[in-house]
PDB file of C-alpha atoms in Angstrom:
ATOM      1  CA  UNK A  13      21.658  -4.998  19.482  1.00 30.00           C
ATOM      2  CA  UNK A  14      20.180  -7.610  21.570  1.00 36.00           C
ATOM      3  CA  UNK A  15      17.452  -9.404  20.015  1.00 37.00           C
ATOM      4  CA  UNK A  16      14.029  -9.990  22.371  1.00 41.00           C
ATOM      5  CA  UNK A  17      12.596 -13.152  22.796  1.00 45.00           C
ATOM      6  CA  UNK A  18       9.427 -12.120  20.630  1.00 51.00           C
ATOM      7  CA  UNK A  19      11.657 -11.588  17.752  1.00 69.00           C
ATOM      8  CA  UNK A  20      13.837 -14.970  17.430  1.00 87.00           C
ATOM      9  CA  UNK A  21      13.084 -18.713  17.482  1.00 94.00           C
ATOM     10  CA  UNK A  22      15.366 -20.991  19.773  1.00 94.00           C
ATOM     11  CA  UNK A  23      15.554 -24.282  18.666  1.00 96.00           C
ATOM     12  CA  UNK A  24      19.262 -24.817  21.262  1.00 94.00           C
ATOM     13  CA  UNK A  25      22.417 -26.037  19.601  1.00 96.00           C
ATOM     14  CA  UNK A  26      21.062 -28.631  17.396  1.00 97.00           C
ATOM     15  CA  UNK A  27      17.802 -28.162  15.812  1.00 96.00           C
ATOM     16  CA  UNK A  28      16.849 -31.504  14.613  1.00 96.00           C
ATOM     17  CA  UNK A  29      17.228 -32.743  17.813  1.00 97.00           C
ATOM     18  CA  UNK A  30      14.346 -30.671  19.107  1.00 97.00           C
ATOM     19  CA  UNK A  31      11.971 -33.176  19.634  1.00 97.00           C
ATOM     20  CA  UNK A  32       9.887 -32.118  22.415  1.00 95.00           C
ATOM     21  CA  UNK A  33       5.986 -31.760  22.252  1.00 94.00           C
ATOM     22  CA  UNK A  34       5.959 -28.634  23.881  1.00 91.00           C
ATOM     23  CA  UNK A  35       8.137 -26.999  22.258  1.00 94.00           C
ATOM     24  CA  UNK A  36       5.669 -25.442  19.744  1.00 92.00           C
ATOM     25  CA  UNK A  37       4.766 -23.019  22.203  1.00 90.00           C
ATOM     26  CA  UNK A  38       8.847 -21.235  22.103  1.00 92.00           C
ATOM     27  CA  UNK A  39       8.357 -21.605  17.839  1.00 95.00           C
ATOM     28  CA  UNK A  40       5.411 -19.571  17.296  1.00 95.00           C
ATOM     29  CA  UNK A  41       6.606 -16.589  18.467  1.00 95.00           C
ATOM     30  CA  UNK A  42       5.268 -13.194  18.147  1.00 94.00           C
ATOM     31  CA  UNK A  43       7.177 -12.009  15.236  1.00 95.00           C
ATOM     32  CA  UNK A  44       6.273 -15.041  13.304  1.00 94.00           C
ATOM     33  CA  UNK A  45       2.363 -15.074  14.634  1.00 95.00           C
ATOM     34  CA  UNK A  46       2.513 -12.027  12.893  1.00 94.00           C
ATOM     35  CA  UNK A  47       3.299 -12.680   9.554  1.00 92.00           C
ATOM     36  CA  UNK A  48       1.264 -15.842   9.657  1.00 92.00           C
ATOM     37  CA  UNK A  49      -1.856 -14.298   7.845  1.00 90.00           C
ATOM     38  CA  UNK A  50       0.747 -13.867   4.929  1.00 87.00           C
ATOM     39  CA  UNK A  51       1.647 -17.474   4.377  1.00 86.00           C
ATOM     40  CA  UNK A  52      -2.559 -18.604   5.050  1.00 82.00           C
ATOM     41  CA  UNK A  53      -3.766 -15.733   2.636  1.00 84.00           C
ATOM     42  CA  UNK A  54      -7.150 -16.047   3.981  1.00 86.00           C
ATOM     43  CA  UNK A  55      -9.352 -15.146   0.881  1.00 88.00           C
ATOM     44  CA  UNK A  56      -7.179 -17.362  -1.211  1.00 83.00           C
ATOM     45  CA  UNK A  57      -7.404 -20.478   1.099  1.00 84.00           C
ATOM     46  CA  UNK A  58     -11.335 -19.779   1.260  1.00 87.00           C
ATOM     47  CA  UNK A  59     -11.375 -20.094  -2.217  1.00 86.00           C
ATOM     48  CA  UNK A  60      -9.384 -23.065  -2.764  1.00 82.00           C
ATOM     49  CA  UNK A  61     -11.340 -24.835   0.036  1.00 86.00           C
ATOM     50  CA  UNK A  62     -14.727 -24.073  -0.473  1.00 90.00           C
ATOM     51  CA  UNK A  63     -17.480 -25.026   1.931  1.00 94.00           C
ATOM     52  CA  UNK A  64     -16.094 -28.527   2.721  1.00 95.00           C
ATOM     53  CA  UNK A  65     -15.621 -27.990   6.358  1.00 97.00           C
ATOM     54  CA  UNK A  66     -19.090 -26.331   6.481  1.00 97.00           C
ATOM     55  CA  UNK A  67     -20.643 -29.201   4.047  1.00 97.00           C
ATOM     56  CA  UNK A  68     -19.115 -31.685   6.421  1.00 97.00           C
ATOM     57  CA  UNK A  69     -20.338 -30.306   9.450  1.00 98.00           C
ATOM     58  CA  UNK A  70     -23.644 -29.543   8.295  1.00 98.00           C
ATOM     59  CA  UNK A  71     -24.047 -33.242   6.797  1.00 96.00           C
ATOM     60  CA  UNK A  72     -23.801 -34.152  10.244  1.00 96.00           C
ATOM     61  CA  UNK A  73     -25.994 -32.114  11.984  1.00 97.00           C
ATOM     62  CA  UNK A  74     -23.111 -30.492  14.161  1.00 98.00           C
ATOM     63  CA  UNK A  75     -24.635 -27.069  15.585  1.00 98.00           C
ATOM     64  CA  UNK A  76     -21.493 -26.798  18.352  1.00 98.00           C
ATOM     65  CA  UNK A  77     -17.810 -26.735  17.153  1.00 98.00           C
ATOM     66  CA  UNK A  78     -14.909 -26.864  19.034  1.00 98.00           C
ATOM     67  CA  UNK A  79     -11.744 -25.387  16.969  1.00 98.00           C
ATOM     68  CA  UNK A  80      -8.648 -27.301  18.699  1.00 98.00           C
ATOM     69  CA  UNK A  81      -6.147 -25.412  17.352  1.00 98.00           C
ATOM     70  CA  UNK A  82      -7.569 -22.103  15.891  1.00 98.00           C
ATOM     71  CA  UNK A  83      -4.415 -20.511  14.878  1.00 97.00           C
ATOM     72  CA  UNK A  84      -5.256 -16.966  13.780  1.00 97.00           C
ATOM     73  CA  UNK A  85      -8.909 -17.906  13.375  1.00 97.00           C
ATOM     74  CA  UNK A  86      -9.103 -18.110   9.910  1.00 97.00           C
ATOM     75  CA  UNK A  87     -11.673 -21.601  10.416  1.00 97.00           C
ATOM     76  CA  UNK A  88     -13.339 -19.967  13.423  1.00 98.00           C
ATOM     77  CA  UNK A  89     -14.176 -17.274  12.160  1.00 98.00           C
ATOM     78  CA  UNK A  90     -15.789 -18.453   8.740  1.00 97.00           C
ATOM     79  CA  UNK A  91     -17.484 -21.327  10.902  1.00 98.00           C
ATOM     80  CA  UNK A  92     -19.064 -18.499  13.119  1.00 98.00           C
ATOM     81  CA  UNK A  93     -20.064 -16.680   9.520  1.00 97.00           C
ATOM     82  CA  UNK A  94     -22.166 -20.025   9.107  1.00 98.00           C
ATOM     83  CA  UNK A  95     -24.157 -19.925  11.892  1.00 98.00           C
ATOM     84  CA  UNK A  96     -22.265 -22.566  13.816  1.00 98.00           C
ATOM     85  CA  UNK A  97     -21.887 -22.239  17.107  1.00 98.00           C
ATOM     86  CA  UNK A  98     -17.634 -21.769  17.991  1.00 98.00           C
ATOM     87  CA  UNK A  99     -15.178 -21.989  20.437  1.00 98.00           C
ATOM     88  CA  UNK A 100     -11.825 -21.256  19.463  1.00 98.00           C
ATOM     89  CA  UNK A 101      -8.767 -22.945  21.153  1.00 98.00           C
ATOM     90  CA  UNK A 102      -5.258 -23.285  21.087  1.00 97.00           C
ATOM     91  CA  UNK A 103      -2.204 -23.614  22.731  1.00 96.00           C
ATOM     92  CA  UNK A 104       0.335 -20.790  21.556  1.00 95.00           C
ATOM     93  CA  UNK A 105      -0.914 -17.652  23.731  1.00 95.00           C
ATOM     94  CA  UNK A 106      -0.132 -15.564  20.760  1.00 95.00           C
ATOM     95  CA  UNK A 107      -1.935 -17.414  18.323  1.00 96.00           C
ATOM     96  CA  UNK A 108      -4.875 -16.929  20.480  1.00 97.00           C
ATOM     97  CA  UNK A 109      -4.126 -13.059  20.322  1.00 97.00           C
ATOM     98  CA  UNK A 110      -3.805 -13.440  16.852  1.00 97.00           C
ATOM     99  CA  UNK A 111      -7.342 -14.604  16.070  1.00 97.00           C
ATOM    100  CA  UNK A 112      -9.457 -12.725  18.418  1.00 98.00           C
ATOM    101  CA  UNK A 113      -7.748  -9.419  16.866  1.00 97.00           C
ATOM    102  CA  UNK A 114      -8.840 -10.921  13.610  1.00 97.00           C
ATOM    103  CA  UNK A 115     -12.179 -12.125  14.726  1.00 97.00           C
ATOM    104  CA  UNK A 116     -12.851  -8.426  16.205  1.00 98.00           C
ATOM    105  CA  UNK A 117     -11.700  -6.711  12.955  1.00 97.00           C
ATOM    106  CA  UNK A 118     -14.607  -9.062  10.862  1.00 96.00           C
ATOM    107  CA  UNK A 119     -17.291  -8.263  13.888  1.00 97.00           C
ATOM    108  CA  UNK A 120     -16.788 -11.327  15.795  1.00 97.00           C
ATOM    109  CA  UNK A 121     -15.864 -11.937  19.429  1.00 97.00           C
ATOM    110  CA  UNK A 122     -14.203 -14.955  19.739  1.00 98.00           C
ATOM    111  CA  UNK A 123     -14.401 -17.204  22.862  1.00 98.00           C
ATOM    112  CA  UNK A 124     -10.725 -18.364  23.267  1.00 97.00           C
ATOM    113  CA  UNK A 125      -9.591 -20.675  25.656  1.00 97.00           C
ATOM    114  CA  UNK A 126      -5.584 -21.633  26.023  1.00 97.00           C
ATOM    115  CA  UNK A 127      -5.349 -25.671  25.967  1.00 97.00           C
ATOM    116  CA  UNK A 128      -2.852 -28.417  26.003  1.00 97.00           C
ATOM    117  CA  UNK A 129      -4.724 -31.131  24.297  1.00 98.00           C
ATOM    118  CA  UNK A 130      -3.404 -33.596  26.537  1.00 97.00           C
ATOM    119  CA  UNK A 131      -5.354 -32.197  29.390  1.00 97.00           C
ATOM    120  CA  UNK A 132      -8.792 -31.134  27.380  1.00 97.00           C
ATOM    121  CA  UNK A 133     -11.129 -31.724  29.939  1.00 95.00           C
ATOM    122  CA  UNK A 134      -9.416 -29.801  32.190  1.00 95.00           C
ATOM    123  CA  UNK A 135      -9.976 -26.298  30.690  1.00 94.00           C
ATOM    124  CA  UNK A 136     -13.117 -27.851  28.604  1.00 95.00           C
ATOM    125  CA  UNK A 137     -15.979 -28.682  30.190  1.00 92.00           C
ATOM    126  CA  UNK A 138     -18.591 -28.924  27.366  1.00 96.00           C
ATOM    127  CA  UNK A 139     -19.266 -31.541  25.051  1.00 98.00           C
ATOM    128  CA  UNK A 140     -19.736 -30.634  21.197  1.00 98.00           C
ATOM    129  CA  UNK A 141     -20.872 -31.784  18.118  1.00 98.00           C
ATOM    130  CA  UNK A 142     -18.063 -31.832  16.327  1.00 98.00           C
ATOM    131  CA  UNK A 143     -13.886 -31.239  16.968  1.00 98.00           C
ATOM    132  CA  UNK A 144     -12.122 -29.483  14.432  1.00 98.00           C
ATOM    133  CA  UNK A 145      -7.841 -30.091  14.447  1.00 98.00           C
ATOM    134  CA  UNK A 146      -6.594 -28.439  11.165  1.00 97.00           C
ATOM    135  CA  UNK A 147      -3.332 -26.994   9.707  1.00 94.00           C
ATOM    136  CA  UNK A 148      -1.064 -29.804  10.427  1.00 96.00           C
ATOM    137  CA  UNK A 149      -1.281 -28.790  14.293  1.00 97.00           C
ATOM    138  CA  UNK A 150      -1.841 -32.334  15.139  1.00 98.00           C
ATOM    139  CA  UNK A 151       1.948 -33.228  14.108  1.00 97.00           C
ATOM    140  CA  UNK A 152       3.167 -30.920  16.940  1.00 97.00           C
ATOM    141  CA  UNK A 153       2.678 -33.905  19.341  1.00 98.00           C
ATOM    142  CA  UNK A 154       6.198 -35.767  19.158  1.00 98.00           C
ATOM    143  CA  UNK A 155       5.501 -39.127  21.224  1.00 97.00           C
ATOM    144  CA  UNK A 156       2.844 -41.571  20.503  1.00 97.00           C
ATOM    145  CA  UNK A 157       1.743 -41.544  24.411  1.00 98.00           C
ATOM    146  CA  UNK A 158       0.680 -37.477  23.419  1.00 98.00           C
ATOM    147  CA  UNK A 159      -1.184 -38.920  20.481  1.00 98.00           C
ATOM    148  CA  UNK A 160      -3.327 -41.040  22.224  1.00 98.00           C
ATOM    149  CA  UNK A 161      -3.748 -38.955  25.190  1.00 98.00           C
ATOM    150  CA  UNK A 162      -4.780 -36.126  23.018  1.00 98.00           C
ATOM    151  CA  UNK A 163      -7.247 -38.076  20.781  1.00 98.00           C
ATOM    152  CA  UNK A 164      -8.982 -39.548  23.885  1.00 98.00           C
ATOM    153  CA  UNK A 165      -9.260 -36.256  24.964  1.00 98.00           C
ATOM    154  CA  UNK A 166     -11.161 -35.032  22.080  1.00 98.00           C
ATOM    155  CA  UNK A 167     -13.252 -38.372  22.236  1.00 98.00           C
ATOM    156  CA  UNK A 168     -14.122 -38.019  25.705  1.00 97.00           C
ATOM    157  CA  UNK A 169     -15.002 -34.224  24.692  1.00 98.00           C
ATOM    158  CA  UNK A 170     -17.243 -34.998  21.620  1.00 98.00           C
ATOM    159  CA  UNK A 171     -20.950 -36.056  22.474  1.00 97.00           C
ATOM    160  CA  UNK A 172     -22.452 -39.414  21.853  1.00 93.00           C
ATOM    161  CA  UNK A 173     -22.223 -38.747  17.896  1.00 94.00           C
ATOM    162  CA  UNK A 174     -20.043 -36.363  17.536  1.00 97.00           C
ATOM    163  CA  UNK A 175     -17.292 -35.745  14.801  1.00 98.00           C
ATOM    164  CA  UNK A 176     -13.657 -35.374  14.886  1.00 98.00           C
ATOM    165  CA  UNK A 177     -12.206 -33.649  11.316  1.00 98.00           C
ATOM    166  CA  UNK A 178      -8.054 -33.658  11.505  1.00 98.00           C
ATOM    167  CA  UNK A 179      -5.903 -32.992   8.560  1.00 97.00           C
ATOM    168  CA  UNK A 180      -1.893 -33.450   8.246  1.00 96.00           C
ATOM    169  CA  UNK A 181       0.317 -33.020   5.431  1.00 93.00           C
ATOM    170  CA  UNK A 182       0.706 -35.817   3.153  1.00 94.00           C
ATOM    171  CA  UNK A 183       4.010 -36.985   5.101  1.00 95.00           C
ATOM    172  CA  UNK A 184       4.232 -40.021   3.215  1.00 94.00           C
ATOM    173  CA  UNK A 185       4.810 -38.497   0.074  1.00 92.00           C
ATOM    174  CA  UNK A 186       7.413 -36.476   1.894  1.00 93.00           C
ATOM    175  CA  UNK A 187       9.515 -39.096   3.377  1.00 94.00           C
ATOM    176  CA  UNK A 188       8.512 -41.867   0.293  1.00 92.00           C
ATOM    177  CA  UNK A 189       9.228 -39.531  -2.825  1.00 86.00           C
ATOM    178  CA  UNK A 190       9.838 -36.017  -1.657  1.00 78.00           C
ATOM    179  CA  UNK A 191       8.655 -32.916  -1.013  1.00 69.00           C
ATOM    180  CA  UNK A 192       6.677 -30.742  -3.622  1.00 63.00           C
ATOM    181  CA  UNK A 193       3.971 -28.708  -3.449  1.00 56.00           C
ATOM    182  CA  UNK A 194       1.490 -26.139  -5.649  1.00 51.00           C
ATOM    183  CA  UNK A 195      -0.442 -24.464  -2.392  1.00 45.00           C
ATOM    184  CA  UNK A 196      -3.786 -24.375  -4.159  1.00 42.00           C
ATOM    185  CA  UNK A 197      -5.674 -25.457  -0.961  1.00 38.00           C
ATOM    186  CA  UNK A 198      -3.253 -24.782   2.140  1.00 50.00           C
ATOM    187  CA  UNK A 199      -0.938 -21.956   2.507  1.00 55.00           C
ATOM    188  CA  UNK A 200      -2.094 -19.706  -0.446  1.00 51.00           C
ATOM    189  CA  UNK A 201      -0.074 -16.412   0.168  1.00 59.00           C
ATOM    190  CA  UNK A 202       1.864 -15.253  -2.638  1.00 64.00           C
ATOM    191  CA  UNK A 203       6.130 -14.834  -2.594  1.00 75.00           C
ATOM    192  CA  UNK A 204       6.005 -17.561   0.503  1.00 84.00           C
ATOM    193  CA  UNK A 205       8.414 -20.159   0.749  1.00 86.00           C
ATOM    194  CA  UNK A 206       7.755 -23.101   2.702  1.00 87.00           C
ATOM    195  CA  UNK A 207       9.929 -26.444   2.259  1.00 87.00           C
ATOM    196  CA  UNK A 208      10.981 -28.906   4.597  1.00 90.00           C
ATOM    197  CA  UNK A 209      14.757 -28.551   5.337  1.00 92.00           C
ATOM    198  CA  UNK A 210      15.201 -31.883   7.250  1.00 95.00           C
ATOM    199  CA  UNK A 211      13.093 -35.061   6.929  1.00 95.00           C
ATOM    200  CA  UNK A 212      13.730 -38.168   8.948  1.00 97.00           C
ATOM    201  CA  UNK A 213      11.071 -40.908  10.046  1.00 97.00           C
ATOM    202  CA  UNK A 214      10.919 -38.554  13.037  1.00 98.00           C
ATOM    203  CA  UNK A 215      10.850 -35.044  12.444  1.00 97.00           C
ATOM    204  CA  UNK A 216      10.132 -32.998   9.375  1.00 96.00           C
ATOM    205  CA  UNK A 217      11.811 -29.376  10.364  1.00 96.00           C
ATOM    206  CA  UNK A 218       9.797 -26.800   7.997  1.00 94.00           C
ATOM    207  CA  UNK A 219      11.544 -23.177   6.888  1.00 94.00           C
ATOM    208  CA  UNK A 220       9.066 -20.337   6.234  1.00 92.00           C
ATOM    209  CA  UNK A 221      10.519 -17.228   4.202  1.00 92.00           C
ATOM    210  CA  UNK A 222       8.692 -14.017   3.635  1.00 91.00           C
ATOM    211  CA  UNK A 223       9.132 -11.948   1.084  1.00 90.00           C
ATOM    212  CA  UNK A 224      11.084  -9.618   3.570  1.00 91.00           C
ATOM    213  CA  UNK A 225      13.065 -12.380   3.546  1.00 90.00           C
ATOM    214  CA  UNK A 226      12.735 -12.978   7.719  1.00 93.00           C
ATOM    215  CA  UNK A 227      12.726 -16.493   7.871  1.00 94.00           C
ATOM    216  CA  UNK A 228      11.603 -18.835  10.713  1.00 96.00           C
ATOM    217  CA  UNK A 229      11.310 -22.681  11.276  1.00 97.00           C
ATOM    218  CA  UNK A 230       8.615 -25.590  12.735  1.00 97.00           C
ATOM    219  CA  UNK A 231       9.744 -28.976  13.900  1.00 98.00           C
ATOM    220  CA  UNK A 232       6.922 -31.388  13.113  1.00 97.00           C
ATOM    221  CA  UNK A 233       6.376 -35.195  13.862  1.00 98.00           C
ATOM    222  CA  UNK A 234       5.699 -36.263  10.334  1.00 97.00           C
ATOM    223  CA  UNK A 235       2.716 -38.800  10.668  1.00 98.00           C
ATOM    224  CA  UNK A 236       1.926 -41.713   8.096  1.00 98.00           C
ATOM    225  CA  UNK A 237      -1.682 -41.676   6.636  1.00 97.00           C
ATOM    226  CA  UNK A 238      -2.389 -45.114   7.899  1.00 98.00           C
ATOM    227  CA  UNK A 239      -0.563 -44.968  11.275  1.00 98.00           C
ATOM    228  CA  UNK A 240      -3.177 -41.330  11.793  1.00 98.00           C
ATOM    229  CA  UNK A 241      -6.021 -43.982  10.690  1.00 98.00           C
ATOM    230  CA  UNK A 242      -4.941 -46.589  13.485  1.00 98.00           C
ATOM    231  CA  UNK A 243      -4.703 -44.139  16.230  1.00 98.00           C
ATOM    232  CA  UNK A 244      -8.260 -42.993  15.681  1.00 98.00           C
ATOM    233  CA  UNK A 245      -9.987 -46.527  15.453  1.00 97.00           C
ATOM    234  CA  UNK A 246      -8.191 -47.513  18.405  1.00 98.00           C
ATOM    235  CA  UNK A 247      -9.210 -44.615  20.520  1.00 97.00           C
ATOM    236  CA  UNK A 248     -12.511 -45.778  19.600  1.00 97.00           C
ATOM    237  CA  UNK A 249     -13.606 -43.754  16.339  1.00 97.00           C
ATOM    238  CA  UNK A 250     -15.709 -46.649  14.338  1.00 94.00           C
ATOM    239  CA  UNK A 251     -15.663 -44.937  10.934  1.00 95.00           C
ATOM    240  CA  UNK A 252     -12.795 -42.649   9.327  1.00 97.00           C
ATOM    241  CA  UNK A 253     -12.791 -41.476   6.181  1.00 96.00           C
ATOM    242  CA  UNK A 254      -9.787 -39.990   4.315  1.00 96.00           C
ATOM    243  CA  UNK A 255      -9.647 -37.721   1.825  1.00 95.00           C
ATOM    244  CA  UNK A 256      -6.756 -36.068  -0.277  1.00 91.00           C
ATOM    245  CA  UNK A 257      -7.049 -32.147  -0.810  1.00 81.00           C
ATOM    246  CA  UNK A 258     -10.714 -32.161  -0.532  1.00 73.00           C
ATOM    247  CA  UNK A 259     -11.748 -35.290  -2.575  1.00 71.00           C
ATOM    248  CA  UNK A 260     -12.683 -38.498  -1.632  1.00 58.00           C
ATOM    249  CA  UNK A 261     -10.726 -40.142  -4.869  1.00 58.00           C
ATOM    250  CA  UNK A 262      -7.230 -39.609  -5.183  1.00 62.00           C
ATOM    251  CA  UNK A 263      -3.961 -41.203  -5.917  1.00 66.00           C
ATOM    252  CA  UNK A 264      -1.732 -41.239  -2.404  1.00 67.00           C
ATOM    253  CA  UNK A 265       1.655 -39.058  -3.853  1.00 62.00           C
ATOM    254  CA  UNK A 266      -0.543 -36.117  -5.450  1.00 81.00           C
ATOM    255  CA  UNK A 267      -2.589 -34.591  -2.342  1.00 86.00           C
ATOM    256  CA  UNK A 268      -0.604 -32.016   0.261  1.00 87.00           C
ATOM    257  CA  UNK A 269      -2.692 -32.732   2.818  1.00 91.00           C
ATOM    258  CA  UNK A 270      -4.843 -35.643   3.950  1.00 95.00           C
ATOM    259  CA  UNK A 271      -8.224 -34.618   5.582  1.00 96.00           C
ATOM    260  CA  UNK A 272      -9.811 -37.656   8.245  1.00 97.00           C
ATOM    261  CA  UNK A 273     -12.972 -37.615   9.486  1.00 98.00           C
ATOM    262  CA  UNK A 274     -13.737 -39.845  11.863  1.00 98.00           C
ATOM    263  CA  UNK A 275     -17.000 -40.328  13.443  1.00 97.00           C
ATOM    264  CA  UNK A 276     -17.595 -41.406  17.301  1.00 95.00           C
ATOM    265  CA  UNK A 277     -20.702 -42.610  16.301  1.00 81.00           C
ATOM    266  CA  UNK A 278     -21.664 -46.348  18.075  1.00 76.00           C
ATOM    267  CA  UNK A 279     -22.382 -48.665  14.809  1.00 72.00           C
ATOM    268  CA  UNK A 280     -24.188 -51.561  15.962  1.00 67.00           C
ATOM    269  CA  UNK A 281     -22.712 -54.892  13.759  1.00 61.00           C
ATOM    270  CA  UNK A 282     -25.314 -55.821  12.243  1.00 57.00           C
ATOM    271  CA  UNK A 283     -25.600 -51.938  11.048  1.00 58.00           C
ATOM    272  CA  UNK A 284     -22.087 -52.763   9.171  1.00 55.00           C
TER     273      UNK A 284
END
């Protein structure tokens, strides 16, 4: 029986050479969009998150929030709960599917708009208070010229004080010590596999198995803490702060994920 294109990921004849930013687009197909809600367990991750992003954003006085990469909507949608003002983008046409189905099930109508961060401005034409570019979505962008292009993007797209919150995995760990993993904060659902299958200094290829057992794959720039860090300040970010699964303190091989928030802000020097 011939399998449809919906059904089955095509990486071509060697996976770990698929190294093309675009190609995220051909991984998250509709089969796997679909089971996605599974691995995030969205009443689990709320719990093991809290109200950081909402703290955050509040702390700031962000009213307008721009979700970069919305996924199924799980951060939209409990950002809209808040009373923040939301639109929801993203570049996999299913994903955006995904989360306005969701959104409309919980009461919400979500405004979704398909973007390639690269070209922001394009399909954006507001300015917000504050970006939001979580669940490792940044690491989808395999050449440093996409990097920069995409965080001047967001820059250019943020008003005069606006924040910029973007997590990653703690890829350092990964390619330093190894790959381990207790999913209290990120990717909650129960019976879920996820481990990295390859890991080289450029690409970390991820396997996903359900407890159907239907398994399905992400290839993933794996970006260094500090290199993330540089990128930001040199777009023109003045102040990033780090943190490791939520805290501020913590020891570099423990956290899966590493949280930045960096702040467009102008700091005057003698304000330093």
């Amino acid at each position: 029986m011939k399998v449809s294109s919906w059904q089955k990921q095509d990486f071509g004849p060697d996976p770990v050479a698929c190294r093309e930013t675009g190609h995220y687009q051909r991984e998250y197909i509709e089969a796997f969009v679909n089971k996605w809600d599974e691995l995030i367990d969205w009443e689990s991750r709320a719990r093991g998150e809290g109200d950081f992003f909402i703290d955050m954003l509040r702390e700031h006085g962000a009213k307008s929030v721009l979700d970069a990469a919305t996924g199924t909507g799980f951060h939209s949608t409990r950002l809209i709960e808040a009373g923040f003002e939301v639109v929801s983008c993203d570049g996999s046409p299913a994903m955006l599917a995904k989360a306005f189905a969701n959104g409309c099930a919980r009461g919400h109508i979500l405004r979704t708009v398909q973007v390639d961060w690269r070209w922001l401005n394009r399909d954006i034409h507001n300015h917000y208070d504050a970006i939001i570019c979580l669940g490792n979505s940044f690491t989808h962008l395999f050449s440093e010229h996409d990097r920069r292009k995409a965080l001047a993007e967001f820059y250019a797209t943020l008003k005069h004080d606006g924040l910029l919150i973007i997590d990653q995995r703690n890829y350092d760990a990964i390619l330093d010590v190894g790959y381990s993993s207790n999913h209290t904060y990120y990717y909650c659902g129960a019976n879920v596999s996820v481990c990295p299958e390859y890991v080289d200094e450029g690409l970390a290829r991820f396997r996903y198995t359900f407890p159907d057992y239907s398994t399905y794959h992400l290839n993933m720039f794996p970006l260094r803490k500090d290199y993330t860090r540089r990128l930001l300040r040199e777009v023109g970010f003045q102040q990033v702060d780090t943190y490791g699964d939520f805290q501020e303190t913590y020891r570099d091989v423990e956290p899966d994920f590493f949280i930045h928030v960096a702040q467009k802000r102008y700091r005057r020097a003698e304000d330093e």
